[in-house]
Short mmCIF file of C-alpha atoms and ligand atoms in Angstrom, two decimals:
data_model
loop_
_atom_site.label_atom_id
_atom_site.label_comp_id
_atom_site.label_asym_id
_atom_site.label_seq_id
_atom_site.Cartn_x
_atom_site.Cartn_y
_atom_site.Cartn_z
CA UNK A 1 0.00 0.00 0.00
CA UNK A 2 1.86 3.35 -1.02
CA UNK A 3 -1.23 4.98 -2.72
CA UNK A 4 -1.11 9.23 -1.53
CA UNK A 5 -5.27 8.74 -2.06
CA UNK A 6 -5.41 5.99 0.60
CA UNK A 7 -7.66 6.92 3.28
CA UNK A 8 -7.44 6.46 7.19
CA UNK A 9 -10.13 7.47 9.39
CA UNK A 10 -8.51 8.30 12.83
CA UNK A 11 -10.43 8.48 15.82
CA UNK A 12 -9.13 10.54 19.40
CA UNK A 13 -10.23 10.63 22.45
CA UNK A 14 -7.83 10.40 25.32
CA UNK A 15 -8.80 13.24 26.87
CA UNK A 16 -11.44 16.07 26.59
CA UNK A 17 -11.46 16.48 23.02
CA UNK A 18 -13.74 13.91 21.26
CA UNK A 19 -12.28 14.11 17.48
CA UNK A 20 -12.35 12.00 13.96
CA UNK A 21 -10.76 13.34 10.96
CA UNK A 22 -9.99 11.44 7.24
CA UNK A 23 -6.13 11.79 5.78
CA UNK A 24 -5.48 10.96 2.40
CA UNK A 25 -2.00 9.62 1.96
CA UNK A 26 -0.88 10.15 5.71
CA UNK A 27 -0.71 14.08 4.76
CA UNK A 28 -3.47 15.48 2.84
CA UNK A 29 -6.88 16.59 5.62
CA UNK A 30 -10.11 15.97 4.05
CA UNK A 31 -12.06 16.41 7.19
CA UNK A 32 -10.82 17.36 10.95
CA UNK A 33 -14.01 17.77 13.52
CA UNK A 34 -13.24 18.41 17.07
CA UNK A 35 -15.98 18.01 19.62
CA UNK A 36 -14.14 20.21 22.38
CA UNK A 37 -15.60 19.67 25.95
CA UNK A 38 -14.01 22.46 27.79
CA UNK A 39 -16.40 24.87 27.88
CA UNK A 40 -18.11 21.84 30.16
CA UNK A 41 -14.39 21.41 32.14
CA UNK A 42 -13.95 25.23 32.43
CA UNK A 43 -16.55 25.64 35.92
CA UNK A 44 -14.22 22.85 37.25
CA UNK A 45 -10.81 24.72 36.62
CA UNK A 46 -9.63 21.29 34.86
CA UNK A 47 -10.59 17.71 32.75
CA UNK A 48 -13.05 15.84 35.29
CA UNK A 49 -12.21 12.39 33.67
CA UNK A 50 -15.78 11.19 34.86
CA UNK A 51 -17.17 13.96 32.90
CA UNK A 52 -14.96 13.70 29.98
CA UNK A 53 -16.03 10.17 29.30
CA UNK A 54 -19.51 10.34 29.72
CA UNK A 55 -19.11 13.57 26.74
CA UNK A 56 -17.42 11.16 24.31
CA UNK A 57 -20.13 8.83 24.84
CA UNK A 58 -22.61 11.24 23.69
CA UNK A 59 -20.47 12.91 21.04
CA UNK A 60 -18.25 9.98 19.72
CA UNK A 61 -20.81 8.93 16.88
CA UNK A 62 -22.13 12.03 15.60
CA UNK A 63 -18.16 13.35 15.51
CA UNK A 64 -17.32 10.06 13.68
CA UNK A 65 -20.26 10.68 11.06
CA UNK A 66 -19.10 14.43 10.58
CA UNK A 67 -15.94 13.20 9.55
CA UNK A 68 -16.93 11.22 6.92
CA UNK A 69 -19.86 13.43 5.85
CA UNK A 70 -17.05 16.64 5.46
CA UNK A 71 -14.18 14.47 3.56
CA UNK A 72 -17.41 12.96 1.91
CA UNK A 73 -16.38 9.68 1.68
CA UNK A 74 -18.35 5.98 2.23
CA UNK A 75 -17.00 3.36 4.53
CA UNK A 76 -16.02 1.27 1.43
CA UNK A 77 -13.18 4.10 0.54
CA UNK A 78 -11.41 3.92 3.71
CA UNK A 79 -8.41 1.92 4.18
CA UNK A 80 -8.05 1.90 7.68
CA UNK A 81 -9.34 2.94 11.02
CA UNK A 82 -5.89 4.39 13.22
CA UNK A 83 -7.27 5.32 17.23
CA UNK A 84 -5.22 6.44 19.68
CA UNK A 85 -4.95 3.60 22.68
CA UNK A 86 -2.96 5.95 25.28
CA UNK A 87 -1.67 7.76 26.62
CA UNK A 88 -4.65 9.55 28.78
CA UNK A 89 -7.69 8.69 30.91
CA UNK A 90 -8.44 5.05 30.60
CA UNK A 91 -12.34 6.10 30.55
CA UNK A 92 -12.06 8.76 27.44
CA UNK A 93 -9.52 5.70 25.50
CA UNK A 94 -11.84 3.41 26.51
CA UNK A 95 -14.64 5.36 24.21
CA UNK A 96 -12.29 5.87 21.64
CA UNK A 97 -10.94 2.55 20.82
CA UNK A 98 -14.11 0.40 21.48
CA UNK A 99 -15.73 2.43 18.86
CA UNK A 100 -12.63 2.44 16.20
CA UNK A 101 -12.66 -1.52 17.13
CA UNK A 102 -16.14 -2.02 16.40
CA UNK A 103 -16.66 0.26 13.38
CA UNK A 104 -13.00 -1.48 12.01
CA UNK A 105 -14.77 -5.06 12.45
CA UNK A 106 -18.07 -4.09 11.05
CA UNK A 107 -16.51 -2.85 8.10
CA UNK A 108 -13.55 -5.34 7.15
CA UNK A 109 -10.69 -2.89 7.72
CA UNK A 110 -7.26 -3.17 9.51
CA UNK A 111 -7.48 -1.27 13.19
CA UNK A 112 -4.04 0.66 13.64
CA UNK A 113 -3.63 1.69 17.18
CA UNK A 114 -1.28 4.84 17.57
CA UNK A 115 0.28 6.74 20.77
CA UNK A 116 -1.07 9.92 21.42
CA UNK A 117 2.65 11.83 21.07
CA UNK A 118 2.67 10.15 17.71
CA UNK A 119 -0.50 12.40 16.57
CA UNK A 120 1.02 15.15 17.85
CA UNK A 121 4.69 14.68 15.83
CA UNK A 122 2.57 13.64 12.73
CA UNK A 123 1.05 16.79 12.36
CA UNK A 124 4.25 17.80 10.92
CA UNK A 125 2.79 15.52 7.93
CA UNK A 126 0.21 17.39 7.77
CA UNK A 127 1.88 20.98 6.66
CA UNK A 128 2.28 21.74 3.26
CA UNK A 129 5.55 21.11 1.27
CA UNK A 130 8.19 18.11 1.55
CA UNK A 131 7.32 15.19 4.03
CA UNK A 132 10.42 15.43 7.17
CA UNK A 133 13.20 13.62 6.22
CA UNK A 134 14.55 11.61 9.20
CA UNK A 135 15.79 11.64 11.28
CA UNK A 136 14.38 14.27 13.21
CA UNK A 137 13.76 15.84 16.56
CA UNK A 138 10.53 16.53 18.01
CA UNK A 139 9.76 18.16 21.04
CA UNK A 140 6.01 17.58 22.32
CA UNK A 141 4.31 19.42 24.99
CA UNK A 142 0.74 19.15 25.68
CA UNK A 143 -1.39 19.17 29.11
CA UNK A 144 0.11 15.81 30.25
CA UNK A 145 3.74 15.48 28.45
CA UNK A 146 6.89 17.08 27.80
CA UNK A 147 8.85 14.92 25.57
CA UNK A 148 11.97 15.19 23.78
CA UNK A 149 12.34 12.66 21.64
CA UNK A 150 14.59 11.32 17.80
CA UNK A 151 12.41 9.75 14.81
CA UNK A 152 14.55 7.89 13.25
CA UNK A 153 12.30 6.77 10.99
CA UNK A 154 8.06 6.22 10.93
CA UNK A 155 7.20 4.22 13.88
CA UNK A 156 10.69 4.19 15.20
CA UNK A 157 11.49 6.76 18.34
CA UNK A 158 14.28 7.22 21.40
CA UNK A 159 13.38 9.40 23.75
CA UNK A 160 16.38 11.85 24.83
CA UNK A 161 13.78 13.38 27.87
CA UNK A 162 10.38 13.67 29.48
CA UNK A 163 8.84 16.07 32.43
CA UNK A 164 9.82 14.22 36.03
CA UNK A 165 7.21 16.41 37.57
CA UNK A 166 4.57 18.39 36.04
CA UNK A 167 3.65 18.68 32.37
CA UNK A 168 4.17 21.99 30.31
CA UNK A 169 1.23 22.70 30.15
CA UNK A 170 -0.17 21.62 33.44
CA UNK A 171 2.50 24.27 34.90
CA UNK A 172 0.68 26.79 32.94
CA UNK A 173 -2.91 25.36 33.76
CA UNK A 174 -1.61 25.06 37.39
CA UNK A 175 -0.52 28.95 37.20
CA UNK A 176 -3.42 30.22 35.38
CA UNK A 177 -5.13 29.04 38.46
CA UNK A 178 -3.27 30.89 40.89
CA UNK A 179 -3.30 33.66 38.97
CA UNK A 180 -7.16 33.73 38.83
CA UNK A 181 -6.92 33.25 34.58
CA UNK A 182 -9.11 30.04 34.65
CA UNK A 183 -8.93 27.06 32.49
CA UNK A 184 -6.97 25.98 30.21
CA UNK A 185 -4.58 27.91 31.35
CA UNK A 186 -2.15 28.62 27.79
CA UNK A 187 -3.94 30.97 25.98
CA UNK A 188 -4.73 32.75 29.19
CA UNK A 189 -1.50 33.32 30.42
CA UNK A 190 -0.16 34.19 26.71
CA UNK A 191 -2.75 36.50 26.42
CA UNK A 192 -2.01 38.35 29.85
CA UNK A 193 1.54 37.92 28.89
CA UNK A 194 1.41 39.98 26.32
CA UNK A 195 1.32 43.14 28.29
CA UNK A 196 3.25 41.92 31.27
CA UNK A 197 7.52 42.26 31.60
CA UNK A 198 8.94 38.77 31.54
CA UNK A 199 11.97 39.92 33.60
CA UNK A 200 9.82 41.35 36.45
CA UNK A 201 9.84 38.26 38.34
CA UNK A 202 13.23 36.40 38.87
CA UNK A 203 11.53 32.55 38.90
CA UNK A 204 13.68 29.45 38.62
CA UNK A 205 14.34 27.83 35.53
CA UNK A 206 15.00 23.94 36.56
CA UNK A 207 18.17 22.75 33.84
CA UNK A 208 18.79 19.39 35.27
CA UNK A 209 22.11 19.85 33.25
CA UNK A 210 23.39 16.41 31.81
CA UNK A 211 19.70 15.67 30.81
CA UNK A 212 17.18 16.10 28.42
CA UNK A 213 14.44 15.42 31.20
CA UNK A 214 12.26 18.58 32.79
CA UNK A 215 10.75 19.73 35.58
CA UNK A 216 8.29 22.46 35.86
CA UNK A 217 6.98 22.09 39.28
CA UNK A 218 9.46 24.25 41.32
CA UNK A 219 8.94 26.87 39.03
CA UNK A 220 4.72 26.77 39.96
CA UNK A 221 5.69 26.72 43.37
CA UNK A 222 7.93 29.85 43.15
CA UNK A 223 4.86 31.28 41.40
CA UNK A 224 2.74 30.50 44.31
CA UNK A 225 5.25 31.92 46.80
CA UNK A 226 5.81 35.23 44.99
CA UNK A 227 1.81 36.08 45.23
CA UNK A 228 2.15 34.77 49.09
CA UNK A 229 5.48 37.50 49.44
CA UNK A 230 3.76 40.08 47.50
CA UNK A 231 0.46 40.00 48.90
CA UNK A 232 1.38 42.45 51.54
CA UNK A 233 1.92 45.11 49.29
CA UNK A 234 -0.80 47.43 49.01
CA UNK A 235 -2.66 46.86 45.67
CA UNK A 236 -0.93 43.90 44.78
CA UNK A 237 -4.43 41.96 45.61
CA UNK A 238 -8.15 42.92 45.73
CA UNK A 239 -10.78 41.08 47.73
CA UNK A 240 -13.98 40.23 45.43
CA UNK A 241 -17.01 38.30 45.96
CA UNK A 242 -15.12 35.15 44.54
CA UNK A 243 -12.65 36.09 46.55
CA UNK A 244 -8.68 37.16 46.73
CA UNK A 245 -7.82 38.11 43.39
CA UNK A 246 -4.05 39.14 41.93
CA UNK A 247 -4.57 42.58 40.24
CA UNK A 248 -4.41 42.70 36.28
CA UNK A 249 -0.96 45.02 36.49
CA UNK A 250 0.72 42.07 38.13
CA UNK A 251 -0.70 39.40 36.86
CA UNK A 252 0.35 40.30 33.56
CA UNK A 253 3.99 40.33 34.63
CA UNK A 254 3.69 37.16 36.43
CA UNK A 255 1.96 35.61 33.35
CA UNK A 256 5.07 36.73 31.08
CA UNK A 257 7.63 35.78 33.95
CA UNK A 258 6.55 32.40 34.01
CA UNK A 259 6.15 31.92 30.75
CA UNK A 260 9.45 33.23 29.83
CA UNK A 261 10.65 30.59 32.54
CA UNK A 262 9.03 27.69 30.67
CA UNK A 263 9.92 29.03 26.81
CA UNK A 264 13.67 29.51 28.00
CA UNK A 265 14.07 25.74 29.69
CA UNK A 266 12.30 24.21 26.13
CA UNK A 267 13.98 26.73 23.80
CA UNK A 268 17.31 25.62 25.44
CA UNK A 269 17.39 21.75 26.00
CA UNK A 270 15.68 21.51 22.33
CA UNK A 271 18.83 23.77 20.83
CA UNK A 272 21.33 21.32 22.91
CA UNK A 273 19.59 18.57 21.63
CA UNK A 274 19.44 19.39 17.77
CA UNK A 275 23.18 20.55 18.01
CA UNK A 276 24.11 16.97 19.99
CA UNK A 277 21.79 14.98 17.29
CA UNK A 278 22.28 14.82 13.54
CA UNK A 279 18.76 15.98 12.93
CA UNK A 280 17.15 17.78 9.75
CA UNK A 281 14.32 19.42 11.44
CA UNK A 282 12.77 19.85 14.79
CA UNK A 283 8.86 18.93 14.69
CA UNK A 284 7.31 21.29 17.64
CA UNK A 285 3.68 19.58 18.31
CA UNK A 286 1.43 19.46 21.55
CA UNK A 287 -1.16 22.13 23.12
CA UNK A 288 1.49 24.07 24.31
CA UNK A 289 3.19 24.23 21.22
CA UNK A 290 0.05 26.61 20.07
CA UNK A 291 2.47 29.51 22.73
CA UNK A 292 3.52 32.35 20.51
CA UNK A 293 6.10 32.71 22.59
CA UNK A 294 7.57 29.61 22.59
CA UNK A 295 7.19 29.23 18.73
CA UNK A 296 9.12 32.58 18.32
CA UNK A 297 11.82 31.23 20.87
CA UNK A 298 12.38 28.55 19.21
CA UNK A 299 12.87 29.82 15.70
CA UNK A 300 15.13 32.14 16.87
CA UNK A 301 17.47 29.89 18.22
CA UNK A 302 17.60 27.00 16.23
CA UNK A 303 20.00 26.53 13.05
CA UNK A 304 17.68 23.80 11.50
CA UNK A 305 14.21 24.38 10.23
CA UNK A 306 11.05 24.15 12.87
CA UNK A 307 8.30 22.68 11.71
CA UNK A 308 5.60 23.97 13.47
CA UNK A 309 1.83 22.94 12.95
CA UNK A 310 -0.78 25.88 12.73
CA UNK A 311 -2.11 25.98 16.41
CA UNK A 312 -5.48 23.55 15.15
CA UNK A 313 -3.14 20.79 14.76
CA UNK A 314 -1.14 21.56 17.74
CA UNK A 315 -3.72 20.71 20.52
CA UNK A 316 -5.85 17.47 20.51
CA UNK A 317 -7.08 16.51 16.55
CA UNK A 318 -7.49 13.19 15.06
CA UNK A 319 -5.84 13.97 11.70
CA UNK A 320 -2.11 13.28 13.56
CA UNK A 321 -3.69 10.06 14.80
CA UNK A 322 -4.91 8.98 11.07
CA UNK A 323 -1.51 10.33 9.55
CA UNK A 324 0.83 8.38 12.11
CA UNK A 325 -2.04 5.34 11.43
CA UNK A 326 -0.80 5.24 7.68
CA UNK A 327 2.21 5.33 7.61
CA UNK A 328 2.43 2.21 10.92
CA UNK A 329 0.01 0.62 7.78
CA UNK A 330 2.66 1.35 4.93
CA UNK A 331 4.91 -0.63 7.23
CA UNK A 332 2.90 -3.11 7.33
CA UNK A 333 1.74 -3.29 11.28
CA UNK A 334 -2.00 -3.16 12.03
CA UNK A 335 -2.99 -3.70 16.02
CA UNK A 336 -4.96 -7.19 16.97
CA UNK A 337 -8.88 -6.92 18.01
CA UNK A 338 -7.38 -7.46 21.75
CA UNK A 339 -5.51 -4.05 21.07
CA UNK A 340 -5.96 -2.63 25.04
CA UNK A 341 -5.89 1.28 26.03
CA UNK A 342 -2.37 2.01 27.87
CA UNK A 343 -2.94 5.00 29.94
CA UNK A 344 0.61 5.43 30.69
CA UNK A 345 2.27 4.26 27.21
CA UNK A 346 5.25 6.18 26.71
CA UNK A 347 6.87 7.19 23.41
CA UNK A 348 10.43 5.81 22.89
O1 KG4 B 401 -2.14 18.56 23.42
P1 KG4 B 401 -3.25 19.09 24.22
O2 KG4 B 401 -4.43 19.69 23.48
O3 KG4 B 401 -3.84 18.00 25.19
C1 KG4 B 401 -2.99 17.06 25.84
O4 KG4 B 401 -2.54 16.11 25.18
O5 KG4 B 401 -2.72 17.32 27.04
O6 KG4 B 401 -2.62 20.17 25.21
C2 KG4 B 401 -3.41 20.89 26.12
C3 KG4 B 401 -2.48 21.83 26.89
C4 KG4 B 401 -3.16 22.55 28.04
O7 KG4 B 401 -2.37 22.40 29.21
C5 KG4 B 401 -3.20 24.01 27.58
O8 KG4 B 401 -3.11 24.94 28.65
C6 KG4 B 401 -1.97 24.06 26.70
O9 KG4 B 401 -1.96 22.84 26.01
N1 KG4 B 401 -2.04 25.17 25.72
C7 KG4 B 401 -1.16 26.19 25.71
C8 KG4 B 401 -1.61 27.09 24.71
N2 KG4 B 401 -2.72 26.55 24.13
C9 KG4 B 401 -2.97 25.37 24.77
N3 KG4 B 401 -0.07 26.43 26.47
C10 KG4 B 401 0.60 27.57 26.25
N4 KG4 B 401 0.23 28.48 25.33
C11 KG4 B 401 -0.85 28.29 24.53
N5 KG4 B 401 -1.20 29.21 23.62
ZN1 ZN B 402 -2.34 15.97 23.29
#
């Protein structure tokens, strides 16, 4: 199979994003619908994983239908069904791969099971141009993961470094919290950012020289400790009915403090890594990857070319799941029926 007009349907749902999108040829989108839930998660100030299943349930089959209905195509043109089996909540998989399982049976096609950082590096598939040429380096950070990892070819990944603590994006979801911002926490902190001074606040930046691993809960904490300090100086807070809230002046130089903090660690130990590494490109993908900031950071300072997904593709889609699903089908691997959800499957 090496036809560009073979389709995959891929189906994601490991965590509050119920999504199905058709990919012609591993790189061309016909369709991408994204059910998002977190208008639902927002009053909760996070992903309620009780709550997040129960909304696949109800949106899985009418997101699945969309799909097909927008790339208009039939069951009988599809060449595969590629679902993400971790990692993420076991109940949102769950959803997810029962139904790619039971529409791949029903309709005689191979089931391709694919890691969730996968659908985030395929998305460099997706952008127009040349495919990557391995081997390259991809750096994913989403809600859950900070990865550094080599693709060395499809399928085939080491990883050089992961979060030991919090995610990327949890930090920011964590600080958007603090800083009253709600949920999800990026594009509220890069928007406050904007107007804020990222050297106001000296926070930590945690190198753990000699690795490619990272840790972005020290830095939270020093975020929580600096409101704590500050809060006895006058106007730094306001009491409102919802109570203690960090005025807008500083919470726009807190926003841009941290997330200079978290743009300098990744900008760094990704330009260490593609000067260490004979890479072609760096693949940026992930909800955090979506960070103006960190995009700019990142071009700036690395010799190689970034390929960096438009932010739709960077956060939770189904069209990296179908892309990474062909090409794992060009090599010839398709998953067994007893293909199981692996909450904490790691890349590499
Ligand atoms: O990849 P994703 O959609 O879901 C997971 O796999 O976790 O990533 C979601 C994460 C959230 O933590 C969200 O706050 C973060 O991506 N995010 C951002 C931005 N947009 C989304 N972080 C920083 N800046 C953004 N613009
Ligand atoms: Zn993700």
């Amino acid at each position: 199979m090496n036809d560009h007009d073979t389709l995959i349907l891929g189906i994601e749902t490991s965590c509050d994003e119920t999504a199905a999108a058709v990919v012609a040829g591993g790189r061309r989108i016909l369709s991408n619908v994204v059910a998002s839930q977190v208008d639902i998660h927002k009053r909760f100030g996070g992903v309620v994983p009780e709550v997040a299943s129960r909304q696949h349930i109800l949106a899985i089959v009418p997101v699945v239908n969309q799909a097909l209905a927008d790339a208009d195509v039939t069951w009988k043109d599809l060449a595969g069904v590629a679902v993400t089996y971790g990692p993420g909540l076991v109940g949102s998989l769950l959803v997810g791969l029962n139904m790619a399982k039971s529409l791949a049976f029903a309709h005689g096609l191979p089931l391709i099971g694919v890691n969730h950082l996968e659908g985030h590096l395929y998305a460099a598939w997706l952008l127009d141009g040349d495919a990557p040429t391995f081997p390259l380096l991809g750096l994913v950070v989403s809600g859950a993961h900070s990865t550094l990892v080599m693709m060395t070819g499809h399928g085939q990944y080491q990883a050089l470094g992961r979060t030991i603590d919090d995610a990327a994006g949890e930090a920011f979801d964590k600080v958007a919290r603090l800083l009253g911002l709600g949920y999800p926490g990026g594009p509220v902190i890069q928007k406050a950012a904007e107007s804020g001074n990222p050297s106001a606040y000296p926070l930590p930046r945690a190198w753990l020289r000699g690795t490619y691993d990272f840790s972005f809960s020290g830095l939270k904490t020093a975020v929580l400790r600096t409101i704590e300090e500050k809060s006895s100086v006058p106007g730094f807070t306001t009491v409102t009915p919802q109570g203690t809230v960090v005025n807008p002046a500083y919470v726009a130089d807190l926003a841009a403090s941290f997330q200079q903090a978290v743009v300098d660690v990744l900008v760094e130990k990704t330009r260490q890594a593609s000067l260490e590494f004979p890479v072609t490109a760096i693949i940026l993908g992930g909800g955090v990857a979506a960070n103006t900031a960190l995009r700019q950071g990142l071009k700036a300072a690395l010799k190689l070319p970034l390929l960096v997904p438009p932010p739709a593709l960077c956060t939770d889609n189904a069209a990296g799941i179908a892309s990474a699903g062909h090409f794992h089908l060009l090599n010839g691997e398709r998953s067994g029926w007893d293909l199981d959800v692996k909450p904490t499957a790691r890349l590499g």
